[in-house]
Amino acid sequence: MTLEKIEVTSAVAQVKNYLHNLQNRICSCLEMEDGKAKFVEDLWEHHEGGGGRTCFLDSGQLFEKAGVNFSHVYGKRLPQAATAKRPELADCHFQALGVSLVIHPLNPYVPTSHANVRFIVAEKPGADPIWWFGGGFDMTPYYGFAEDCQHWHKTAKTACDPFGADVYSRYKKWCDQYFYLKHRNEPRGIGGLFFDDLNEGGFEHCFALMRSVGDHYLEAYQPIVAKRKQHPFGERERDFQCYRRGRYVEFNLLYDRGTMFGLQSGGRTESILMSLPPMVAWKYNWHPEPASEEAKLYSDFLVQKEWI
Amino acid sequence: MTLEKIEVTSAVAQVKNYLHNLQNRICSCLEMEDGKAKFVEDLWEHHEGGGGRTCFLDSGQLFEKAGVNFSHVYGKRLPQAATAKRPELADCHFQALGVSLVIHPLNPYVPTSHANVRFIVAEKPGADPIWWFGGGFDMTPYYGFAEDCQHWHKTAKTACDPFGADVYSRYKKWCDQYFYLKHRNEPRGIGGLFFDDLNEGGFEHCFALMRSVGDHYLEAYQPIVAKRKQHPFGERERDFQCYRRGRYVEFNLLYDRGTMFGLQSGGRTESILMSLPPMVAWKYNWHPEPASEEAKLYSDFLVQKEWI
């Protein structure tokens, strides 16, 4: 599946326009939910061309740290993280556009969420451009609520259903496989959607699917935030949240393809590692007390299962 | 350079005896300096054979978290982290013995330190066993003192000098190269010693060098701990320490060969990740105030230079 050379500029412009708009909508909504903190914008340039807009908020009433990053970078060679399984792309120059966000709430009863939508075009002289979309969203609770997980996954399914009856179940499974900490035998969270290398069905179809995923992120997350943000918490819950955030760091630095792609392609380190939580604690060989609320997270939520 | 098959058992026994003893000495000394907390021992088994003894201390007066780990693991195949540059070893079964430690003091004026000594033997049917030693120690201050760095490096040099005039300078340079965060263009700390693949000069010579490095770790670290542990500190210093600890996490999860070797060889995750600091903070795009004590860490200490 290829795009004609002539269409690259137009395709990139369309995707860029959508992504800018998505970034603005997400930031406005999160600011509204927080009620106090405002996003600060940083514009930056990539050393091989392109750049991005990083929107960052911290010390909110509700959000301890939230980063919503738009980037559009050019590179002379696709980084290893992108070509490990596709050596034919190794000598392509590329453009990568995406919005990537990670939200770390202060209140341990509000889950952390992550979303990403991206478009990549690889080109080399004498060959048609190769392009693909990727994206998804996933949620990482500290204290689980089955109804929240159901809402999250139902919204994910709604995003996918117009594109095929099996799309949700395929991307849900992919998400479970991707956000998995092998060294812990533990899922990172309760999943959601993950897809990559999407170009089947043509540009319009794939772009629409990516938009649907992008658009449904707030529909999935905002009601959960609104419902849980007043939940009282104390030091115990906060300690558990800081401990669990360690898993987030382990995943992002040991496994995450986006993080590796970014760091290997000489991306802006501060924007890439903006995903890391604000306060994290590692404790040696810690285990929750049996039958506690913390133990329930492991037994009832950090298991791969069908939520709907 | 090979060891006769018959000597493997004896070599392993000698190294093991030394490492056990080293672990005990280090734990006793750190307990004495702390004056309150005691190491707790965990014995564990590796799924392919062997196991280890993890000594762990937390919530001390002086040490917020300290882990001194002995392990002796067997494996059917050397993990990728060990064979990337030596494909001929890929089908060897192996034994790996080592002591590895990371000390995270509570007081930001006391530096974090890390040391590791290790011995690896790889064998395959019909071939002589291949063995090598590795090790080193390095220091990561939050607030730098030139005299401490000089003492640290002088002790490192004293450890190396009996083994050749150029040993210190080669291992010092290797350490600077190894403990470097490429994505930050920043050294992890002020260095020390690092060596790997050491088998030149025969087993006795190499083992003596490893012992000298192991034995000099406490001589290097203890006087610095004793000198700085009463230094007053407040929230500002503590915040900076937690922030800087983020770099430690980034290095260990993104680059450290020992961490990768351990996780890839199905090692005991809790013992491997015991190196991660107890409390860590990531702040987006934070920079120290110009000419502050924090800025001085970057300008005067986190630079590759000759300390003696």
Short mmCIF file of N, CA and C in Angstrom, two decimals, chain B residues 2 6 10 13 16 29 47 49-50 66 91 130 138 150 158 185 200 204 207 211 213 215 221 257 262 268-269 299 305:
data_model
loop_
_atom_site.label_atom_id
_atom_site.label_comp_id
_atom_site.label_asym_id
_atom_site.label_seq_id
_atom_site.Cartn_x
_atom_site.Cartn_y
_atom_site.Cartn_z
N THR B 2 42.49 -19.25 27.87
CA THR B 2 41.47 -20.19 28.34
C THR B 2 41.90 -20.81 29.67
N ILE B 6 39.43 -28.61 33.99
CA ILE B 6 39.55 -29.11 35.35
C ILE B 6 39.57 -27.99 36.39
N SER B 10 37.38 -25.26 40.65
CA SER B 10 38.25 -24.61 41.65
C SER B 10 38.21 -23.09 41.51
N ALA B 13 35.00 -21.76 42.87
CA ALA B 13 34.97 -21.84 44.33
C ALA B 13 35.79 -20.72 44.96
N LYS B 16 33.91 -17.41 44.44
CA LYS B 16 32.71 -17.41 45.26
C LYS B 16 33.06 -17.09 46.73
N CYS B 29 30.37 -2.82 57.28
CA CYS B 29 30.88 -1.45 57.30
C CYS B 29 29.76 -0.44 57.11
N HIS B 47 16.00 -19.88 38.24
CA HIS B 47 15.22 -20.99 37.67
C HIS B 47 16.06 -21.98 36.85
N GLY B 49 19.15 -22.77 37.78
CA GLY B 49 20.19 -23.26 38.67
C GLY B 49 20.93 -22.11 39.32
N GLY B 50 21.51 -22.38 40.46
CA GLY B 50 22.20 -21.32 41.18
C GLY B 50 21.21 -20.43 41.90
N ALA B 66 19.92 0.67 50.54
CA ALA B 66 21.21 0.11 50.17
C ALA B 66 21.01 -1.36 49.85
N ASP B 91 26.17 -19.92 21.75
CA ASP B 91 25.64 -21.24 22.14
C ASP B 91 26.34 -21.84 23.36
N ILE B 130 35.82 -20.56 28.33
CA ILE B 130 36.22 -19.16 28.16
C ILE B 130 35.77 -18.44 29.41
N ASP B 138 31.93 3.40 40.85
CA ASP B 138 31.75 4.78 40.39
C ASP B 138 30.87 5.53 41.37
N GLN B 150 38.77 13.63 44.36
CA GLN B 150 40.19 13.30 44.30
C GLN B 150 40.49 12.06 45.14
N THR B 158 45.16 3.58 43.32
CA THR B 158 45.89 2.68 44.22
C THR B 158 45.48 1.22 43.99
N ASN B 185 23.55 13.98 26.94
CA ASN B 185 24.94 14.44 26.80
C ASN B 185 25.53 14.74 28.16
N GLU B 200 43.48 -11.27 30.26
CA GLU B 200 44.89 -11.18 29.90
C GLU B 200 45.77 -11.33 31.14
N GLU B 204 45.14 -16.06 37.80
CA GLU B 204 45.60 -15.54 39.10
C GLU B 204 45.73 -14.02 39.07
N PHE B 207 42.23 -12.36 38.70
CA PHE B 207 41.46 -12.50 39.95
C PHE B 207 42.01 -11.53 41.00
N ARG B 211 39.98 -8.58 42.86
CA ARG B 211 39.94 -8.46 44.33
C ARG B 211 40.40 -7.08 44.78
N VAL B 213 40.14 -4.28 43.19
CA VAL B 213 39.04 -3.33 42.94
C VAL B 213 37.95 -3.52 44.00
N ASP B 215 38.22 -4.76 47.00
CA ASP B 215 38.71 -4.37 48.33
C ASP B 215 38.82 -2.85 48.49
N TYR B 221 34.93 4.78 49.50
CA TYR B 221 33.62 5.36 49.85
C TYR B 221 33.49 5.76 51.32
N ARG B 257 24.37 -2.58 31.11
CA ARG B 257 24.56 -3.94 30.61
C ARG B 257 24.21 -4.98 31.66
N GLY B 262 20.86 -9.23 33.42
CA GLY B 262 20.05 -9.83 34.46
C GLY B 262 18.62 -10.08 34.01
N ARG B 268 16.57 -12.48 38.94
CA ARG B 268 15.57 -12.13 39.94
C ARG B 268 15.33 -10.62 39.87
N THR B 269 14.19 -10.24 39.32
CA THR B 269 13.89 -8.84 39.04
C THR B 269 14.09 -7.94 40.25
N SER B 299 28.54 22.04 36.05
CA SER B 299 29.69 22.71 35.42
C SER B 299 31.03 22.18 35.92
N LYS B 305 36.82 14.66 33.34
CA LYS B 305 38.13 15.28 33.57
C LYS B 305 39.02 14.40 34.43
#
